[in-house]
Amino acid sequence: MTSCSKNPPDLRRARPLLGTLVEITVPAGPRSEAALEHAFATVVRVHALMNAHDPASDVGRIGTARSGAVVRVHPWTWRVLTAARRFAEISGGAFDPVAVPSSGRALWSDLVPLPDRRSVRCRRRLLIDLGGIAKGFAVDQAVRSLRRAGLPCGLVNAGGDLRSFGPRAWPLHVRAAAHPGEFASLGTIVHAAVATSAPYFSRHRDHGRTVSALLDPRDGRFVTASVSATVFAPTALAADALAKIVLLVNRATAEPILRRYRARAWLQTGKPLSLPHAI
Amino acid sequence: MPSRWLLAPAFLAASTSGYATTYLSLAEAQAAIFPGAALTPAPTVLTAAQRTAIEKTSGLRVRSPELRAWRVAGGGWFIVDEVLGKHEFITYAVGLGPDGAVRAVEIMDYRETYGGEVRNLKWRTQFAGKTSAAPLKLDLDIKNISGATLSSRHITDGVKRLLVTHDLVLKKSA
């Protein structure tokens, strides 16, 4: 039986997937290697389905579909699209996988998941970007795979979107928004998912202006300040999407959304030392 | 009920001269990608002409002429390579099957470099009633970082460069 303690040492691997580094940590044991392989295979599968750069992926095929077309997708893609649509709706479009700069006037409401759970209708020509939610989904699926393999605990971290399972307490660190090479401890997490959104790695100059990977779909403006939002939620999918929403909407809008998903947010505002508004 | 919106006090500097993780030693990486297979060292130094050819075909810079390669019994290659990002230095291993296709990519070492300054560990944070005052032993204790996604583009480019290197150099040496 694989023990959840740190003795023997953990098995820890990292591979380049989903456009980032995906790290899986599990306690060493007779079934651990095979379980780890299977969990990585699950992430590879999500990557293949939702990779926007692959015209043959589900996301790629939606991008080339004609206006009005019904596109058949994998049930996983359907679930992510359905969840993404719900986040778009409740956030008033602050999270929108459809409103990418190259998608014209199309919005989240132009992509309609159909009741068969295997297809979607595109009401316009549109491009989608599941970058803000697919990593979280992949983490959830990898955790599911590890649990089904019988491992008592483990942690999956897809480039900063992470989730742990089992009774072990895992130390958690976040990067300082203004100095991403510095870290702060947020204590430990037990059986929880966490995701952070911040522009520090994607911020750069482009044609004389500062841009980042964090775009407000409502006004096309980029988040470029030294801020970050960390969200704790029951699933990595929710944490991933909510971290973007929290960064873009005001507190009054965010509070009920967080409550609905049983999530909490932790912000770095980039301003000089200020005491927390509320704990 | 506690608020769901926590504003952090600004960081008073957690510290660091660098965060690093070792995932696999050389022997572990070899066993992970080619379990049970015999690997023969085949270190290769690329000629200037080969470097130019690889750069031209891949569109990527060849930083070092030295190729840390192993021949796999029954066909295939095991290669250890390094890539440099803006702040990260990554050592990784690539396994190529007998057909030259990528069989696996494993990160061996990950290191971050941010100028090397060390600051006081005096930051404080309040989160759900927890405070952490214990100084962190960096490089050891920092794990499980929740942060913005770091791109893996440099590794993807590195693998592309190695595939071209295999095509133009290793395949012909077999």
PDB file of N, CA and C in Angstrom, chain A residues 133-222:
ATOM      1  N   ILE A 133      -9.087  28.211 -18.925  1.00  0.00           N
ATOM      2  CA  ILE A 133      -9.911  27.219 -18.226  1.00  0.00           C
ATOM      3  C   ILE A 133      -9.478  25.766 -18.503  1.00  0.00           C
ATOM      4  N   ALA A 134      -8.871  25.531 -19.668  1.00  0.00           N
ATOM      5  CA  ALA A 134      -8.504  24.150 -20.033  1.00  0.00           C
ATOM      6  C   ALA A 134      -7.422  23.575 -19.124  1.00  0.00           C
ATOM      7  N   LYS A 135      -6.496  24.424 -18.675  1.00  0.00           N
ATOM      8  CA  LYS A 135      -5.450  23.935 -17.771  1.00  0.00           C
ATOM      9  C   LYS A 135      -6.079  23.423 -16.472  1.00  0.00           C
ATOM     10  N   GLY A 136      -7.044  24.197 -15.967  1.00  0.00           N
ATOM     11  CA  GLY A 136      -7.731  23.780 -14.745  1.00  0.00           C
ATOM     12  C   GLY A 136      -8.450  22.459 -14.943  1.00  0.00           C
ATOM     13  N   PHE A 137      -9.126  22.326 -16.079  1.00  0.00           N
ATOM     14  CA  PHE A 137      -9.826  21.078 -16.374  1.00  0.00           C
ATOM     15  C   PHE A 137      -8.842  19.906 -16.453  1.00  0.00           C
ATOM     16  N   ALA A 138      -7.709  20.142 -17.108  1.00  0.00           N
ATOM     17  CA  ALA A 138      -6.690  19.090 -17.244  1.00  0.00           C
ATOM     18  C   ALA A 138      -6.186  18.659 -15.865  1.00  0.00           C
ATOM     19  N   VAL A 139      -6.001  19.626 -14.967  1.00  0.00           N
ATOM     20  CA  VAL A 139      -5.549  19.308 -13.609  1.00  0.00           C
ATOM     21  C   VAL A 139      -6.600  18.444 -12.905  1.00  0.00           C
ATOM     22  N   ASP A 140      -7.866  18.828 -13.042  1.00  0.00           N
ATOM     23  CA  ASP A 140      -8.939  18.039 -12.415  1.00  0.00           C
ATOM     24  C   ASP A 140      -8.963  16.611 -12.952  1.00  0.00           C
ATOM     25  N   GLN A 141      -8.803  16.461 -14.252  1.00  0.00           N
ATOM     26  CA  GLN A 141      -8.837  15.128 -14.858  1.00  0.00           C
ATOM     27  C   GLN A 141      -7.626  14.292 -14.432  1.00  0.00           C
ATOM     28  N   ALA A 142      -6.465  14.951 -14.322  1.00  0.00           N
ATOM     29  CA  ALA A 142      -5.261  14.228 -13.888  1.00  0.00           C
ATOM     30  C   ALA A 142      -5.427  13.759 -12.436  1.00  0.00           C
ATOM     31  N   VAL A 143      -6.010  14.624 -11.594  1.00  0.00           N
ATOM     32  CA  VAL A 143      -6.256  14.243 -10.196  1.00  0.00           C
ATOM     33  C   VAL A 143      -7.225  13.061 -10.143  1.00  0.00           C
ATOM     34  N   ARG A 144      -8.245  13.121 -10.963  1.00  0.00           N
ATOM     35  CA  ARG A 144      -9.229  12.037 -11.017  1.00  0.00           C
ATOM     36  C   ARG A 144      -8.546  10.722 -11.392  1.00  0.00           C
ATOM     37  N   SER A 145      -7.668  10.804 -12.376  1.00  0.00           N
ATOM     38  CA  SER A 145      -6.953   9.616 -12.837  1.00  0.00           C
ATOM     39  C   SER A 145      -6.064   9.040 -11.726  1.00  0.00           C
ATOM     40  N   LEU A 146      -5.380   9.912 -10.980  1.00  0.00           N
ATOM     41  CA  LEU A 146      -4.511   9.438  -9.887  1.00  0.00           C
ATOM     42  C   LEU A 146      -5.337   8.776  -8.780  1.00  0.00           C
ATOM     43  N   ARG A 147      -6.489   9.362  -8.488  1.00  0.00           N
ATOM     44  CA  ARG A 147      -7.339   8.801  -7.428  1.00  0.00           C
ATOM     45  C   ARG A 147      -7.901   7.446  -7.846  1.00  0.00           C
ATOM     46  N   ARG A 148      -8.290   7.361  -9.106  1.00  0.00           N
ATOM     47  CA  ARG A 148      -8.836   6.094  -9.588  1.00  0.00           C
ATOM     48  C   ARG A 148      -7.780   5.005  -9.593  1.00  0.00           C
ATOM     49  N   ALA A 149      -6.528   5.411  -9.741  1.00  0.00           N
ATOM     50  CA  ALA A 149      -5.435   4.435  -9.712  1.00  0.00           C
ATOM     51  C   ALA A 149      -5.147   3.984  -8.278  1.00  0.00           C
ATOM     52  N   GLY A 150      -5.855   4.566  -7.320  1.00  0.00           N
ATOM     53  CA  GLY A 150      -5.726   4.109  -5.946  1.00  0.00           C
ATOM     54  C   GLY A 150      -4.679   4.840  -5.124  1.00  0.00           C
ATOM     55  N   LEU A 151      -4.095   5.916  -5.661  1.00  0.00           N
ATOM     56  CA  LEU A 151      -3.097   6.650  -4.880  1.00  0.00           C
ATOM     57  C   LEU A 151      -3.795   7.429  -3.763  1.00  0.00           C
ATOM     58  N   PRO A 152      -3.179   7.453  -2.579  1.00  0.00           N
ATOM     59  CA  PRO A 152      -3.844   8.088  -1.431  1.00  0.00           C
ATOM     60  C   PRO A 152      -3.747   9.609  -1.434  1.00  0.00           C
ATOM     61  N   CYS A 153      -2.746  10.163  -2.104  1.00  0.00           N
ATOM     62  CA  CYS A 153      -2.619  11.618  -2.154  1.00  0.00           C
ATOM     63  C   CYS A 153      -1.737  12.000  -3.339  1.00  0.00           C
ATOM     64  N   GLY A 154      -1.764  13.264  -3.686  1.00  0.00           N
ATOM     65  CA  GLY A 154      -0.953  13.714  -4.807  1.00  0.00           C
ATOM     66  C   GLY A 154      -1.232  15.163  -5.112  1.00  0.00           C
ATOM     67  N   LEU A 155      -0.407  15.722  -6.003  1.00  0.00           N
ATOM     68  CA  LEU A 155      -0.587  17.112  -6.392  1.00  0.00           C
ATOM     69  C   LEU A 155      -0.265  17.275  -7.872  1.00  0.00           C
ATOM     70  N   VAL A 156      -1.125  17.992  -8.577  1.00  0.00           N
ATOM     71  CA  VAL A 156      -0.900  18.273  -9.995  1.00  0.00           C
ATOM     72  C   VAL A 156      -0.834  19.788 -10.151  1.00  0.00           C
ATOM     73  N   ASN A 157       0.211  20.275 -10.788  1.00  0.00           N
ATOM     74  CA  ASN A 157       0.395  21.713 -10.969  1.00  0.00           C
ATOM     75  C   ASN A 157       0.662  21.998 -12.443  1.00  0.00           C
ATOM     76  N   ALA A 158      -0.293  22.620 -13.120  1.00  0.00           N
ATOM     77  CA  ALA A 158      -0.125  22.966 -14.535  1.00  0.00           C
ATOM     78  C   ALA A 158       0.246  24.442 -14.622  1.00  0.00           C
ATOM     79  N   GLY A 159       1.530  24.710 -14.560  1.00  0.00           N
ATOM     80  CA  GLY A 159       2.017  26.078 -14.712  1.00  0.00           C
ATOM     81  C   GLY A 159       1.448  27.058 -13.703  1.00  0.00           C
ATOM     82  N   GLY A 160       1.117  26.591 -12.509  1.00  0.00           N
ATOM     83  CA  GLY A 160       0.606  27.504 -11.483  1.00  0.00           C
ATOM     84  C   GLY A 160      -0.847  27.281 -11.124  1.00  0.00           C
ATOM     85  N   ASP A 161      -1.563  26.514 -11.931  1.00  0.00           N
ATOM     86  CA  ASP A 161      -2.923  26.107 -11.588  1.00  0.00           C
ATOM     87  C   ASP A 161      -2.812  24.719 -10.977  1.00  0.00           C
ATOM     88  N   LEU A 162      -3.119  24.588  -9.700  1.00  0.00           N
ATOM     89  CA  LEU A 162      -2.809  23.313  -9.070  1.00  0.00           C
ATOM     90  C   LEU A 162      -3.957  22.789  -8.222  1.00  0.00           C
ATOM     91  N   ARG A 163      -3.874  21.494  -7.942  1.00  0.00           N
ATOM     92  CA  ARG A 163      -4.877  20.857  -7.099  1.00  0.00           C
ATOM     93  C   ARG A 163      -4.231  19.689  -6.361  1.00  0.00           C
ATOM     94  N   SER A 164      -4.560  19.554  -5.089  1.00  0.00           N
ATOM     95  CA  SER A 164      -4.064  18.423  -4.314  1.00  0.00           C
ATOM     96  C   SER A 164      -5.243  17.567  -3.892  1.00  0.00           C
ATOM     97  N   PHE A 165      -4.962  16.303  -3.611  1.00  0.00           N
ATOM     98  CA  PHE A 165      -6.009  15.435  -3.073  1.00  0.00           C
ATOM     99  C   PHE A 165      -5.404  14.576  -1.976  1.00  0.00           C
ATOM    100  N   GLY A 166      -6.274  14.019  -1.149  1.00  0.00           N
ATOM    101  CA  GLY A 166      -5.814  13.173  -0.051  1.00  0.00           C
ATOM    102  C   GLY A 166      -5.553  13.992   1.200  1.00  0.00           C
ATOM    103  N   PRO A 167      -5.182  13.287   2.281  1.00  0.00           N
ATOM    104  CA  PRO A 167      -5.072  13.946   3.581  1.00  0.00           C
ATOM    105  C   PRO A 167      -3.795  14.757   3.785  1.00  0.00           C
ATOM    106  N   ARG A 168      -2.838  14.682   2.870  1.00  0.00           N
ATOM    107  CA  ARG A 168      -1.587  15.371   3.118  1.00  0.00           C
ATOM    108  C   ARG A 168      -1.732  16.892   2.972  1.00  0.00           C
ATOM    109  N   ALA A 169      -1.029  17.627   3.830  1.00  0.00           N
ATOM    110  CA  ALA A 169      -0.983  19.084   3.725  1.00  0.00           C
ATOM    111  C   ALA A 169       0.224  19.454   2.864  1.00  0.00           C
ATOM    112  N   TRP A 170      -0.020  20.180   1.801  1.00  0.00           N
ATOM    113  CA  TRP A 170       1.055  20.559   0.883  1.00  0.00           C
ATOM    114  C   TRP A 170       1.372  22.036   1.074  1.00  0.00           C
ATOM    115  N   PRO A 171       2.656  22.375   1.226  1.00  0.00           N
ATOM    116  CA  PRO A 171       2.989  23.795   1.316  1.00  0.00           C
ATOM    117  C   PRO A 171       2.646  24.487  -0.002  1.00  0.00           C
ATOM    118  N   LEU A 172       2.166  25.706   0.112  1.00  0.00           N
ATOM    119  CA  LEU A 172       1.781  26.449  -1.092  1.00  0.00           C
ATOM    120  C   LEU A 172       2.495  27.794  -1.109  1.00  0.00           C
ATOM    121  N   HIS A 173       3.017  28.147  -2.258  1.00  0.00           N
ATOM    122  CA  HIS A 173       3.664  29.453  -2.410  1.00  0.00           C
ATOM    123  C   HIS A 173       3.074  30.205  -3.581  1.00  0.00           C
ATOM    124  N   VAL A 174       3.059  31.512  -3.457  1.00  0.00           N
ATOM    125  CA  VAL A 174       2.669  32.350  -4.601  1.00  0.00           C
ATOM    126  C   VAL A 174       3.832  33.280  -4.918  1.00  0.00           C
ATOM    127  N   ARG A 175       3.844  33.742  -6.148  1.00  0.00           N
ATOM    128  CA  ARG A 175       4.881  34.689  -6.552  1.00  0.00           C
ATOM    129  C   ARG A 175       4.452  36.104  -6.171  1.00  0.00           C
ATOM    130  N   ALA A 176       5.412  36.932  -5.818  1.00  0.00           N
ATOM    131  CA  ALA A 176       5.109  38.338  -5.563  1.00  0.00           C
ATOM    132  C   ALA A 176       4.785  38.990  -6.901  1.00  0.00           C
ATOM    133  N   ALA A 177       3.658  39.690  -6.964  1.00  0.00           N
ATOM    134  CA  ALA A 177       3.195  40.235  -8.250  1.00  0.00           C
ATOM    135  C   ALA A 177       4.209  41.203  -8.866  1.00  0.00           C
ATOM    136  N   ALA A 178       4.897  41.955  -8.015  1.00  0.00           N
ATOM    137  CA  ALA A 178       5.841  42.941  -8.540  1.00  0.00           C
ATOM    138  C   ALA A 178       7.226  42.341  -8.774  1.00  0.00           C
ATOM    139  N   HIS A 179       7.501  41.202  -8.127  1.00  0.00           N
ATOM    140  CA  HIS A 179       8.809  40.549  -8.259  1.00  0.00           C
ATOM    141  C   HIS A 179       8.588  39.046  -8.341  1.00  0.00           C
ATOM    142  N   PRO A 180       8.261  38.517  -9.514  1.00  0.00           N
ATOM    143  CA  PRO A 180       7.859  37.109  -9.608  1.00  0.00           C
ATOM    144  C   PRO A 180       8.950  36.113  -9.235  1.00  0.00           C
ATOM    145  N   GLY A 181      10.172  36.588  -9.017  1.00  0.00           N
ATOM    146  CA  GLY A 181      11.228  35.691  -8.549  1.00  0.00           C
ATOM    147  C   GLY A 181      11.215  35.523  -7.046  1.00  0.00           C
ATOM    148  N   GLU A 182      10.273  36.207  -6.402  1.00  0.00           N
ATOM    149  CA  GLU A 182      10.158  36.114  -4.949  1.00  0.00           C
ATOM    150  C   GLU A 182       8.847  35.436  -4.597  1.00  0.00           C
ATOM    151  N   PHE A 183       8.887  34.730  -3.477  1.00  0.00           N
ATOM    152  CA  PHE A 183       7.730  33.904  -3.139  1.00  0.00           C
ATOM    153  C   PHE A 183       7.231  34.199  -1.741  1.00  0.00           C
ATOM    154  N   ALA A 184       5.956  33.996  -1.551  1.00  0.00           N
ATOM    155  CA  ALA A 184       5.392  34.083  -0.207  1.00  0.00           C
ATOM    156  C   ALA A 184       4.671  32.785   0.086  1.00  0.00           C
ATOM    157  N   SER A 185       4.745  32.366   1.321  1.00  0.00           N
ATOM    158  CA  SER A 185       4.034  31.163   1.724  1.00  0.00           C
ATOM    159  C   SER A 185       2.597  31.516   2.043  1.00  0.00           C
ATOM    160  N   LEU A 186       1.696  30.696   1.554  1.00  0.00           N
ATOM    161  CA  LEU A 186       0.290  30.855   1.945  1.00  0.00           C
ATOM    162  C   LEU A 186      -0.112  29.700   2.854  1.00  0.00           C
ATOM    163  N   GLY A 187       0.859  29.154   3.540  1.00  0.00           N
ATOM    164  CA  GLY A 187       0.551  28.036   4.432  1.00  0.00           C
ATOM    165  C   GLY A 187       0.477  26.739   3.651  1.00  0.00           C
ATOM    166  N   THR A 188      -0.469  25.897   4.002  1.00  0.00           N
ATOM    167  CA  THR A 188      -0.573  24.618   3.307  1.00  0.00           C
ATOM    168  C   THR A 188      -1.993  24.440   2.767  1.00  0.00           C
ATOM    169  N   ILE A 189      -2.109  23.579   1.792  1.00  0.00           N
ATOM    170  CA  ILE A 189      -3.441  23.234   1.294  1.00  0.00           C
ATOM    171  C   ILE A 189      -3.676  21.739   1.475  1.00  0.00           C
ATOM    172  N   VAL A 190      -4.894  21.407   1.805  1.00  0.00           N
ATOM    173  CA  VAL A 190      -5.301  20.009   1.924  1.00  0.00           C
ATOM    174  C   VAL A 190      -6.533  19.836   1.046  1.00  0.00           C
ATOM    175  N   HIS A 191      -6.411  18.955   0.084  1.00  0.00           N
ATOM    176  CA  HIS A 191      -7.567  18.631  -0.745  1.00  0.00           C
ATOM    177  C   HIS A 191      -8.213  19.896  -1.324  1.00  0.00           C
ATOM    178  N   ALA A 192      -7.429  20.664  -2.059  1.00  0.00           N
ATOM    179  CA  ALA A 192      -7.941  21.946  -2.560  1.00  0.00           C
ATOM    180  C   ALA A 192      -7.329  22.278  -3.907  1.00  0.00           C
ATOM    181  N   ALA A 193      -7.988  23.184  -4.614  1.00  0.00           N
ATOM    182  CA  ALA A 193      -7.472  23.662  -5.898  1.00  0.00           C
ATOM    183  C   ALA A 193      -7.168  25.156  -5.790  1.00  0.00           C
ATOM    184  N   VAL A 194      -6.122  25.577  -6.467  1.00  0.00           N
ATOM    185  CA  VAL A 194      -5.679  26.968  -6.418  1.00  0.00           C
ATOM    186  C   VAL A 194      -5.221  27.389  -7.805  1.00  0.00           C
ATOM    187  N   ALA A 195      -5.562  28.606  -8.203  1.00  0.00           N
ATOM    188  CA  ALA A 195      -5.018  29.138  -9.450  1.00  0.00           C
ATOM    189  C   ALA A 195      -4.713  30.611  -9.271  1.00  0.00           C
ATOM    190  N   THR A 196      -3.717  31.079  -9.982  1.00  0.00           N
ATOM    191  CA  THR A 196      -3.332  32.485  -9.906  1.00  0.00           C
ATOM    192  C   THR A 196      -3.301  33.082 -11.301  1.00  0.00           C
ATOM    193  N   SER A 197      -3.831  34.297 -11.405  1.00  0.00           N
ATOM    194  CA  SER A 197      -3.765  35.046 -12.655  1.00  0.00           C
ATOM    195  C   SER A 197      -2.944  36.299 -12.415  1.00  0.00           C
ATOM    196  N   ALA A 198      -1.992  36.547 -13.283  1.00  0.00           N
ATOM    197  CA  ALA A 198      -1.161  37.741 -13.154  1.00  0.00           C
ATOM    198  C   ALA A 198      -0.466  37.978 -14.489  1.00  0.00           C
ATOM    199  N   PRO A 199      -0.145  39.228 -14.796  1.00  0.00           N
ATOM    200  CA  PRO A 199       0.485  39.492 -16.099  1.00  0.00           C
ATOM    201  C   PRO A 199       2.011  39.421 -16.098  1.00  0.00           C
ATOM    202  N   TYR A 200       2.648  39.043 -14.966  1.00  0.00           N
ATOM    203  CA  TYR A 200       4.107  39.214 -14.899  1.00  0.00           C
ATOM    204  C   TYR A 200       4.913  38.439 -15.928  1.00  0.00           C
ATOM    205  N   PHE A 201       4.461  37.287 -16.349  1.00  0.00           N
ATOM    206  CA  PHE A 201       5.260  36.551 -17.340  1.00  0.00           C
ATOM    207  C   PHE A 201       4.906  36.879 -18.783  1.00  0.00           C
ATOM    208  N   SER A 202       3.709  37.385 -18.993  1.00  0.00           N
ATOM    209  CA  SER A 202       3.291  37.617 -20.379  1.00  0.00           C
ATOM    210  C   SER A 202       3.386  39.080 -20.782  1.00  0.00           C
ATOM    211  N   ARG A 203       3.637  39.957 -19.805  1.00  0.00           N
ATOM    212  CA  ARG A 203       3.681  41.400 -20.083  1.00  0.00           C
ATOM    213  C   ARG A 203       4.882  41.730 -20.980  1.00  0.00           C
ATOM    214  N   HIS A 204       4.639  42.431 -22.059  1.00  0.00           N
ATOM    215  CA  HIS A 204       5.742  42.861 -22.923  1.00  0.00           C
ATOM    216  C   HIS A 204       5.322  44.040 -23.793  1.00  0.00           C
ATOM    217  N   ARG A 205       6.299  44.664 -24.435  1.00  0.00           N
ATOM    218  CA  ARG A 205       6.015  45.801 -25.308  1.00  0.00           C
ATOM    219  C   ARG A 205       5.714  45.284 -26.706  1.00  0.00           C
ATOM    220  N   ASP A 206       4.706  45.842 -27.313  1.00  0.00           N
ATOM    221  CA  ASP A 206       4.352  45.439 -28.670  1.00  0.00           C
ATOM    222  C   ASP A 206       3.883  46.689 -29.416  1.00  0.00           C
ATOM    223  N   HIS A 207       4.576  47.040 -30.491  1.00  0.00           N
ATOM    224  CA  HIS A 207       4.250  48.241 -31.253  1.00  0.00           C
ATOM    225  C   HIS A 207       4.070  49.464 -30.349  1.00  0.00           C
ATOM    226  N   GLY A 208       4.999  49.620 -29.418  1.00  0.00           N
ATOM    227  CA  GLY A 208       5.013  50.821 -28.604  1.00  0.00           C
ATOM    228  C   GLY A 208       4.054  50.841 -27.435  1.00  0.00           C
ATOM    229  N   ARG A 209       3.278  49.759 -27.228  1.00  0.00           N
ATOM    230  CA  ARG A 209       2.412  49.746 -26.044  1.00  0.00           C
ATOM    231  C   ARG A 209       2.636  48.454 -25.261  1.00  0.00           C
ATOM    232  N   THR A 210       2.243  48.491 -23.992  1.00  0.00           N
ATOM    233  CA  THR A 210       2.440  47.320 -23.146  1.00  0.00           C
ATOM    234  C   THR A 210       1.213  46.416 -23.244  1.00  0.00           C
ATOM    235  N   VAL A 211       1.461  45.143 -23.532  1.00  0.00           N
ATOM    236  CA  VAL A 211       0.369  44.175 -23.644  1.00  0.00           C
ATOM    237  C   VAL A 211       0.682  42.982 -22.738  1.00  0.00           C
ATOM    238  N   SER A 212      -0.299  42.102 -22.559  1.00  0.00           N
ATOM    239  CA  SER A 212      -0.081  40.878 -21.784  1.00  0.00           C
ATOM    240  C   SER A 212      -1.070  39.829 -22.265  1.00  0.00           C
ATOM    241  N   ALA A 213      -0.992  38.647 -21.669  1.00  0.00           N
ATOM    242  CA  ALA A 213      -1.929  37.581 -22.054  1.00  0.00           C
ATOM    243  C   ALA A 213      -3.283  37.777 -21.379  1.00  0.00           C
ATOM    244  N   LEU A 214      -3.386  38.765 -20.486  1.00  0.00           N
ATOM    245  CA  LEU A 214      -4.636  38.988 -19.775  1.00  0.00           C
ATOM    246  C   LEU A 214      -5.365  40.182 -20.383  1.00  0.00           C
ATOM    247  N   LEU A 215      -6.399  39.838 -21.121  1.00  0.00           N
ATOM    248  CA  LEU A 215      -7.145  40.860 -21.849  1.00  0.00           C
ATOM    249  C   LEU A 215      -8.555  40.941 -21.273  1.00  0.00           C
ATOM    250  N   ASP A 216      -9.029  42.157 -21.059  1.00  0.00           N
ATOM    251  CA  ASP A 216     -10.425  42.313 -20.643  1.00  0.00           C
ATOM    252  C   ASP A 216     -11.289  42.255 -21.899  1.00  0.00           C
ATOM    253  N   PRO A 217     -12.074  41.181 -22.072  1.00  0.00           N
ATOM    254  CA  PRO A 217     -12.828  41.028 -23.318  1.00  0.00           C
ATOM    255  C   PRO A 217     -13.880  42.121 -23.503  1.00  0.00           C
ATOM    256  N   ARG A 218     -14.239  42.803 -22.423  1.00  0.00           N
ATOM    257  CA  ARG A 218     -15.304  43.798 -22.524  1.00  0.00           C
ATOM    258  C   ARG A 218     -14.835  45.080 -23.186  1.00  0.00           C
ATOM    259  N   ASP A 219     -13.557  45.433 -22.995  1.00  0.00           N
ATOM    260  CA  ASP A 219     -13.084  46.674 -23.608  1.00  0.00           C
ATOM    261  C   ASP A 219     -11.763  46.516 -24.364  1.00  0.00           C
ATOM    262  N   GLY A 220     -11.269  45.266 -24.435  1.00  0.00           N
ATOM    263  CA  GLY A 220     -10.051  45.022 -25.205  1.00  0.00           C
ATOM    264  C   GLY A 220      -8.786  45.558 -24.556  1.00  0.00           C
ATOM    265  N   ARG A 221      -8.878  45.930 -23.257  1.00  0.00           N
ATOM    266  CA  ARG A 221      -7.687  46.445 -22.590  1.00  0.00           C
ATOM    267  C   ARG A 221      -6.919  45.322 -21.894  1.00  0.00           C
ATOM    268  N   PHE A 222      -5.605  45.492 -21.880  1.00  0.00           N
ATOM    269  CA  PHE A 222      -4.754  44.482 -21.254  1.00  0.00           C
ATOM    270  C   PHE A 222      -4.497  44.826 -19.789  1.00  0.00           C
TER     271      PHE A 222
END
